[in-house]
Amino acid sequence: MTPRGQTRKQMLETAQGLFGRQGYHATGVNQILAEAAAPKGSLYFHFPGGKEQLAAEAVSLGATDLGQVIDAVLEHAPDPASAIRTMGDLLTARLESSGFLDGCPIASVALDVADSPTVRSACDSGYAGWLASITDHLTQAGLAEATAAELAVLVLSGLEGALLLARTRQDTAPLVQVANRLAAVVTQEIQELCA
């Protein structure tokens, strides 16, 4: 990778972490440049759309990274309930290992960007990708597409809410409780289908 490419990559990775932890408005361009050890003029060189473009690309990167983890969990889980519990475990480990700083790579930004169609679109695309993966997994377990899509929204929303509560309380119990409850709900839906 060229030095310019490395600078862009470093800025993007730094922005991903900062936006995820602090949100859009609390993260300044100067902080990103300083922590990425990037020259001041490099923001507009690499991201002509400025902070909005950088945030949108950072959110997309974070969504892709976590999406790959979600996909791996779904692929290797023996059943949807196990997959949900494993996702809860992974989010718990991520939160604990960061000292309760790293929650969802999208949520903090999504809460801040009602006025930016570019960043809001990146957030929406990230969530849509995760929902599609969960829906597909539930469909493969035998649920009808509409039911699977509804349950995917419930699972993602439940885990997102529990992650926020766990981060706020600095206690992972909500994540564990919600993941277990969601797993039970999904199992019941599948059992009713097979009855």
CSV table of N, CA, C and O in Angstrom, one decimal, residues 5-95:
chain,number,residue,atom,x,y,z
A,5,GLY,N,-2.2,5.8,0.5
A,5,GLY,CA,-3.2,4.8,0.8
A,5,GLY,C,-3.2,4.5,2.3
A,5,GLY,O,-4.3,4.3,2.9
A,6,GLN,N,-2.0,4.4,2.8
A,6,GLN,CA,-1.9,4.1,4.2
A,6,GLN,C,-2.5,5.2,5.1
A,6,GLN,O,-3.1,4.9,6.1
A,7,THR,N,-2.2,6.4,4.7
A,7,THR,CA,-2.8,7.6,5.5
A,7,THR,C,-4.3,7.6,5.4
A,7,THR,O,-4.9,7.8,6.4
A,8,ARG,N,-4.8,7.3,4.2
A,8,ARG,CA,-6.3,7.3,4.1
A,8,ARG,C,-6.9,6.2,5.0
A,8,ARG,O,-7.9,6.3,5.7
A,9,LYS,N,-6.2,5.0,4.9
A,9,LYS,CA,-6.7,3.8,5.7
A,9,LYS,C,-6.6,4.2,7.2
A,9,LYS,O,-7.6,3.9,8.0
A,10,GLN,N,-5.5,4.8,7.6
A,10,GLN,CA,-5.4,5.1,9.1
A,10,GLN,C,-6.4,6.1,9.5
A,10,GLN,O,-7.0,6.0,10.6
A,11,MET,N,-6.7,7.1,8.7
A,11,MET,CA,-7.7,8.1,9.0
A,11,MET,C,-9.1,7.4,9.1
A,11,MET,O,-9.9,7.7,10.0
A,12,LEU,N,-9.4,6.5,8.2
A,12,LEU,CA,-10.7,5.9,8.2
A,12,LEU,C,-10.9,5.0,9.4
A,12,LEU,O,-11.9,5.0,10.1
A,13,GLU,N,-9.8,4.2,9.8
A,13,GLU,CA,-9.9,3.4,10.9
A,13,GLU,C,-10.0,4.2,12.2
A,13,GLU,O,-10.7,3.8,13.1
A,14,THR,N,-9.2,5.3,12.3
A,14,THR,CA,-9.3,6.1,13.5
A,14,THR,C,-10.7,6.8,13.6
A,14,THR,O,-11.3,6.8,14.7
A,15,ALA,N,-11.2,7.2,12.5
A,15,ALA,CA,-12.6,7.8,12.5
A,15,ALA,C,-13.6,6.8,12.9
A,15,ALA,O,-14.5,7.1,13.6
A,16,GLN,N,-13.5,5.6,12.4
A,16,GLN,CA,-14.4,4.6,12.7
A,16,GLN,C,-14.5,4.4,14.3
A,16,GLN,O,-15.6,4.4,14.8
A,17,GLY,N,-13.4,4.3,14.9
A,17,GLY,CA,-13.3,4.1,16.4
A,17,GLY,C,-13.9,5.3,17.1
A,17,GLY,O,-14.7,5.2,18.0
A,18,LEU,N,-13.5,6.5,16.7
A,18,LEU,CA,-13.9,7.7,17.4
A,18,LEU,C,-15.4,8.0,17.2
A,18,LEU,O,-16.1,8.3,18.1
A,19,PHE,N,-15.9,7.9,15.9
A,19,PHE,CA,-17.3,8.1,15.7
A,19,PHE,C,-18.2,7.1,16.5
A,19,PHE,O,-19.2,7.4,17.0
A,20,GLY,N,-17.7,5.8,16.5
A,20,GLY,CA,-18.4,4.8,17.2
A,20,GLY,C,-18.5,5.0,18.7
A,20,GLY,O,-19.5,4.7,19.3
A,21,ARG,N,-17.4,5.6,19.2
A,21,ARG,CA,-17.4,5.8,20.7
A,21,ARG,C,-18.1,7.1,21.1
A,21,ARG,O,-18.7,7.2,22.1
A,22,GLN,N,-17.8,8.2,20.3
A,22,GLN,CA,-18.2,9.5,20.6
A,22,GLN,C,-19.4,10.1,19.9
A,22,GLN,O,-20.0,11.1,20.3
A,23,GLY,N,-19.8,9.5,18.8
A,23,GLY,CA,-20.8,10.0,17.9
A,23,GLY,C,-20.3,11.0,16.9
A,23,GLY,O,-19.1,11.3,16.9
A,24,TYR,N,-21.1,11.5,16.1
A,24,TYR,CA,-20.7,12.4,15.0
A,24,TYR,C,-20.3,13.7,15.4
A,24,TYR,O,-19.2,14.2,15.1
A,25,HIS,N,-21.2,14.4,16.2
A,25,HIS,CA,-21.0,15.8,16.6
A,25,HIS,C,-19.9,15.9,17.6
A,25,HIS,O,-19.2,17.0,17.6
A,26,ALA,N,-19.6,15.0,18.4
A,26,ALA,CA,-18.6,15.1,19.5
A,26,ALA,C,-17.2,14.7,18.9
A,26,ALA,O,-16.2,14.9,19.6
A,27,THR,N,-17.1,14.3,17.7
A,27,THR,CA,-15.9,13.9,17.1
A,27,THR,C,-15.4,15.0,16.1
A,27,THR,O,-16.1,15.2,15.1
A,28,GLY,N,-14.3,15.6,16.4
A,28,GLY,CA,-13.9,16.7,15.5
A,28,GLY,C,-12.8,16.2,14.5
A,28,GLY,O,-12.1,15.2,14.8
A,29,VAL,N,-12.8,16.9,13.4
A,29,VAL,CA,-11.8,16.6,12.4
A,29,VAL,C,-10.4,16.7,12.9
A,29,VAL,O,-9.5,15.8,12.6
A,30,ASN,N,-10.1,17.7,13.7
A,30,ASN,CA,-8.7,17.8,14.3
A,30,ASN,C,-8.3,16.6,15.2
A,30,ASN,O,-7.2,16.2,15.2
A,31,GLN,N,-9.3,16.1,15.9
A,31,GLN,CA,-9.0,15.0,16.8
A,31,GLN,C,-8.7,13.7,15.9
A,31,GLN,O,-7.8,13.0,16.2
A,32,ILE,N,-9.5,13.6,14.8
A,32,ILE,CA,-9.2,12.4,13.9
A,32,ILE,C,-7.9,12.5,13.3
A,32,ILE,O,-7.1,11.6,13.3
A,33,LEU,N,-7.5,13.7,12.8
A,33,LEU,CA,-6.2,13.9,12.2
A,33,LEU,C,-5.1,13.7,13.2
A,33,LEU,O,-4.1,13.0,12.8
A,34,ALA,N,-5.2,14.2,14.4
A,34,ALA,CA,-4.2,14.0,15.4
A,34,ALA,C,-4.0,12.6,15.7
A,34,ALA,O,-2.9,12.1,15.8
A,35,GLU,N,-5.1,11.9,16.0
A,35,GLU,CA,-5.0,10.5,16.4
A,35,GLU,C,-4.5,9.6,15.3
A,35,GLU,O,-3.9,8.5,15.5
A,36,ALA,N,-4.8,10.0,14.0
A,36,ALA,CA,-4.4,9.2,12.9
A,36,ALA,C,-3.0,9.6,12.4
A,36,ALA,O,-2.4,9.0,11.5
A,37,ALA,N,-2.4,10.6,13.1
A,37,ALA,CA,-1.1,11.2,12.7
A,37,ALA,C,-1.1,11.5,11.2
A,37,ALA,O,-0.1,11.2,10.5
A,38,ALA,N,-2.1,12.2,10.8
A,38,ALA,CA,-2.3,12.6,9.4
A,38,ALA,C,-2.1,14.1,9.3
A,38,ALA,O,-2.5,14.9,10.1
A,39,PRO,N,-1.5,14.5,8.2
A,39,PRO,CA,-1.3,16.0,7.9
A,39,PRO,C,-2.6,16.7,7.8
A,39,PRO,O,-3.6,16.1,7.3
A,40,LYS,N,-2.7,17.9,8.2
A,40,LYS,CA,-3.9,18.7,8.2
A,40,LYS,C,-4.6,18.7,6.8
A,40,LYS,O,-5.8,18.6,6.8
A,41,GLY,N,-3.9,18.9,5.8
A,41,GLY,CA,-4.5,19.0,4.5
A,41,GLY,C,-5.0,17.6,3.9
A,41,GLY,O,-5.7,17.6,2.9
A,42,SER,N,-4.8,16.6,4.6
A,42,SER,CA,-5.1,15.2,4.1
A,42,SER,C,-6.6,14.9,4.1
A,42,SER,O,-7.0,14.1,3.4
A,43,LEU,N,-7.3,15.6,5.0
A,43,LEU,CA,-8.8,15.3,5.1
A,43,LEU,C,-9.4,15.5,3.7
A,43,LEU,O,-10.0,14.6,3.2
A,44,TYR,N,-9.3,16.7,3.2
A,44,TYR,CA,-10.0,17.0,1.9
A,44,TYR,C,-9.3,16.3,0.7
A,44,TYR,O,-10.0,16.2,-0.3
A,45,PHE,N,-8.1,16.0,0.9
A,45,PHE,CA,-7.4,15.3,-0.2
A,45,PHE,C,-8.0,13.9,-0.4
A,45,PHE,O,-8.3,13.4,-1.5
A,46,HIS,N,-8.1,13.2,0.8
A,46,HIS,CA,-8.6,11.8,0.8
A,46,HIS,C,-10.2,11.7,0.8
A,46,HIS,O,-10.8,10.8,0.3
A,47,PHE,N,-10.8,12.7,1.4
A,47,PHE,CA,-12.2,12.7,1.6
A,47,PHE,C,-12.8,14.1,1.1
A,47,PHE,O,-13.0,15.0,2.0
A,48,PRO,N,-12.9,14.3,-0.2
A,48,PRO,CA,-13.3,15.6,-0.7
A,48,PRO,C,-14.7,16.1,-0.1
A,48,PRO,O,-14.9,17.3,0.0
A,49,GLY,N,-15.5,15.2,0.3
A,49,GLY,CA,-16.8,15.5,1.0
A,49,GLY,C,-16.7,15.9,2.4
A,49,GLY,O,-17.7,16.1,3.1
A,50,GLY,N,-15.4,16.0,2.9
A,50,GLY,CA,-15.2,16.4,4.3
A,50,GLY,C,-15.6,15.4,5.3
A,50,GLY,O,-15.6,14.2,5.1
A,51,LYS,N,-16.0,15.9,6.5
A,51,LYS,CA,-16.3,15.1,7.6
A,51,LYS,C,-17.5,14.2,7.3
A,51,LYS,O,-17.5,13.0,7.8
A,52,GLU,N,-18.5,14.6,6.5
A,52,GLU,CA,-19.6,13.8,6.2
A,52,GLU,C,-19.2,12.5,5.4
A,52,GLU,O,-19.6,11.4,5.7
A,53,GLN,N,-18.3,12.7,4.4
A,53,GLN,CA,-17.9,11.6,3.6
A,53,GLN,C,-17.1,10.7,4.5
A,53,GLN,O,-17.2,9.4,4.5
A,54,LEU,N,-16.2,11.2,5.4
A,54,LEU,CA,-15.4,10.4,6.2
A,54,LEU,C,-16.3,9.6,7.2
A,54,LEU,O,-16.0,8.4,7.4
A,55,ALA,N,-17.3,10.2,7.7
A,55,ALA,CA,-18.2,9.5,8.7
A,55,ALA,C,-18.9,8.4,8.0
A,55,ALA,O,-19.1,7.3,8.5
A,56,ALA,N,-19.4,8.7,6.8
A,56,ALA,CA,-20.2,7.7,6.0
A,56,ALA,C,-19.3,6.5,5.7
A,56,ALA,O,-19.8,5.4,5.8
A,57,GLU,N,-18.1,6.8,5.3
A,57,GLU,CA,-17.2,5.6,5.0
A,57,GLU,C,-16.8,4.9,6.2
A,57,GLU,O,-16.6,3.7,6.2
A,58,ALA,N,-16.6,5.6,7.3
A,58,ALA,CA,-16.2,5.0,8.6
A,58,ALA,C,-17.4,4.1,9.1
A,58,ALA,O,-17.1,3.0,9.6
A,59,VAL,N,-18.6,4.6,9.0
A,59,VAL,CA,-19.8,3.8,9.4
A,59,VAL,C,-19.9,2.5,8.5
A,59,VAL,O,-20.1,1.4,9.0
A,60,SER,N,-19.7,2.7,7.2
A,60,SER,CA,-19.7,1.6,6.3
A,60,SER,C,-18.7,0.5,6.6
A,60,SER,O,-18.9,-0.7,6.6
A,61,LEU,N,-17.5,1.0,7.0
A,61,LEU,CA,-16.4,0.1,7.3
A,61,LEU,C,-16.7,-0.7,8.6
A,61,LEU,O,-16.6,-1.9,8.7
A,62,GLY,N,-17.2,0.0,9.6
A,62,GLY,CA,-17.6,-0.6,10.9
A,62,GLY,C,-18.8,-1.6,10.7
A,62,GLY,O,-18.8,-2.7,11.2
A,63,ALA,N,-19.7,-1.2,9.8
A,63,ALA,CA,-20.9,-2.1,9.5
A,63,ALA,C,-20.4,-3.4,8.8
A,63,ALA,O,-20.9,-4.5,9.1
A,64,THR,N,-19.5,-3.2,7.9
A,64,THR,CA,-18.9,-4.3,7.2
A,64,THR,C,-18.2,-5.3,8.1
A,64,THR,O,-18.4,-6.5,8.1
A,65,ASP,N,-17.3,-4.7,8.9
A,65,ASP,CA,-16.5,-5.5,9.9
A,65,ASP,C,-17.4,-6.3,10.8
A,65,ASP,O,-17.3,-7.5,11.0
A,66,LEU,N,-18.4,-5.6,11.4
A,66,LEU,CA,-19.3,-6.4,12.3
A,66,LEU,C,-20.2,-7.3,11.5
A,66,LEU,O,-20.5,-8.4,12.0
A,67,GLY,N,-20.6,-6.9,10.3
A,67,GLY,CA,-21.4,-7.8,9.5
A,67,GLY,C,-20.7,-9.1,9.2
A,67,GLY,O,-21.4,-10.2,9.1
A,68,GLN,N,-19.4,-9.0,9.0
A,68,GLN,CA,-18.7,-10.3,8.7
A,68,GLN,C,-18.6,-11.2,9.9
A,68,GLN,O,-18.7,-12.4,9.8
A,69,VAL,N,-18.6,-10.6,11.1
A,69,VAL,CA,-18.6,-11.4,12.3
A,69,VAL,C,-20.0,-12.0,12.5
A,69,VAL,O,-20.1,-13.2,12.8
A,70,ILE,N,-21.1,-11.2,12.3
A,70,ILE,CA,-22.4,-11.7,12.3
A,70,ILE,C,-22.6,-12.9,11.3
A,70,ILE,O,-23.2,-13.9,11.7
A,71,ASP,N,-22.2,-12.7,10.1
A,71,ASP,CA,-22.3,-13.7,9.1
A,71,ASP,C,-21.6,-15.0,9.5
A,71,ASP,O,-22.1,-16.1,9.3
A,72,ALA,N,-20.4,-14.9,10.1
A,72,ALA,CA,-19.6,-16.1,10.6
A,72,ALA,C,-20.4,-16.8,11.7
A,72,ALA,O,-20.5,-18.0,11.7
A,73,VAL,N,-20.9,-16.0,12.6
A,73,VAL,CA,-21.7,-16.6,13.7
A,73,VAL,C,-22.9,-17.3,13.1
A,73,VAL,O,-23.2,-18.5,13.5
A,74,LEU,N,-23.7,-16.7,12.2
A,74,LEU,CA,-24.8,-17.3,11.7
A,74,LEU,C,-24.5,-18.6,10.9
A,74,LEU,O,-25.2,-19.6,10.9
A,75,GLU,N,-23.4,-18.5,10.2
A,75,GLU,CA,-23.0,-19.7,9.4
A,75,GLU,C,-22.6,-20.9,10.2
A,75,GLU,O,-22.9,-22.0,9.9
A,76,HIS,N,-22.0,-20.7,11.4
A,76,HIS,CA,-21.5,-21.8,12.2
A,76,HIS,C,-22.4,-22.2,13.3
A,76,HIS,O,-22.1,-23.2,14.0
A,77,ALA,N,-23.4,-21.4,13.6
A,77,ALA,CA,-24.3,-21.8,14.7
A,77,ALA,C,-25.2,-22.9,14.3
A,77,ALA,O,-25.7,-23.0,13.2
A,78,PRO,N,-25.4,-23.9,15.2
A,78,PRO,CA,-26.2,-25.0,14.9
A,78,PRO,C,-27.7,-24.7,14.8
A,78,PRO,O,-28.5,-25.4,14.1
A,79,ASP,N,-28.1,-23.6,15.4
A,79,ASP,CA,-29.5,-23.2,15.3
A,79,ASP,C,-29.6,-21.7,15.6
A,79,ASP,O,-28.7,-21.1,16.1
A,80,PRO,N,-30.8,-21.0,15.2
A,80,PRO,CA,-30.9,-19.6,15.4
A,80,PRO,C,-30.7,-19.2,16.9
A,80,PRO,O,-30.2,-18.1,17.2
A,81,ALA,N,-31.2,-19.9,17.8
A,81,ALA,CA,-31.1,-19.6,19.2
A,81,ALA,C,-29.6,-19.5,19.6
A,81,ALA,O,-29.2,-18.5,20.3
A,82,SER,N,-28.9,-20.5,19.2
A,82,SER,CA,-27.4,-20.4,19.5
A,82,SER,C,-26.7,-19.2,18.9
A,82,SER,O,-25.9,-18.6,19.5
A,83,ALA,N,-27.2,-18.9,17.6
A,83,ALA,CA,-26.6,-17.8,16.9
A,83,ALA,C,-26.9,-16.5,17.7
A,83,ALA,O,-26.0,-15.6,17.9
A,84,ILE,N,-28.1,-16.3,18.2
A,84,ILE,CA,-28.4,-15.1,18.9
A,84,ILE,C,-27.6,-15.0,20.2
A,84,ILE,O,-27.1,-13.9,20.6
A,85,ARG,N,-27.5,-16.1,20.9
A,85,ARG,CA,-26.7,-16.1,22.2
A,85,ARG,C,-25.3,-15.8,21.9
A,85,ARG,O,-24.6,-15.0,22.6
A,86,THR,N,-24.7,-16.3,20.8
A,86,THR,CA,-23.3,-16.1,20.4
A,86,THR,C,-23.1,-14.6,20.1
A,86,THR,O,-22.1,-14.0,20.4
A,87,MET,N,-24.1,-14.1,19.3
A,87,MET,CA,-24.0,-12.6,19.0
A,87,MET,C,-24.0,-11.8,20.3
A,87,MET,O,-23.2,-10.9,20.4
A,88,GLY,N,-24.8,-12.2,21.2
A,88,GLY,CA,-24.8,-11.5,22.5
A,88,GLY,C,-23.5,-11.6,23.2
A,88,GLY,O,-23.0,-10.6,23.8
A,89,ASP,N,-22.9,-12.8,23.2
A,89,ASP,CA,-21.6,-13.1,23.8
A,89,ASP,C,-20.5,-12.2,23.2
A,89,ASP,O,-19.7,-11.7,23.9
A,90,LEU,N,-20.6,-12.1,21.9
A,90,LEU,CA,-19.5,-11.4,21.2
A,90,LEU,C,-19.7,-9.9,21.4
A,90,LEU,O,-18.6,-9.2,21.6
A,91,LEU,N,-20.9,-9.4,21.5
A,91,LEU,CA,-21.1,-8.0,21.8
A,91,LEU,C,-20.7,-7.7,23.3
A,91,LEU,O,-20.1,-6.6,23.6
A,92,THR,N,-20.9,-8.6,24.1
A,92,THR,CA,-20.5,-8.5,25.5
A,92,THR,C,-19.0,-8.5,25.6
A,92,THR,O,-18.4,-7.6,26.3
A,93,ALA,N,-18.3,-9.4,24.9
A,93,ALA,CA,-16.8,-9.4,25.0
A,93,ALA,C,-16.3,-8.1,24.4
A,93,ALA,O,-15.3,-7.5,24.9
A,94,ARG,N,-16.8,-7.6,23.3
A,94,ARG,CA,-16.4,-6.4,22.7
A,94,ARG,C,-16.5,-5.2,23.6
A,94,ARG,O,-15.6,-4.4,23.8
A,95,LEU,N,-17.6,-5.1,24.3
A,95,LEU,CA,-17.9,-4.1,25.3
A,95,LEU,C,-17.0,-4.1,26.4
A,95,LEU,O,-16.3,-3.1,26.8
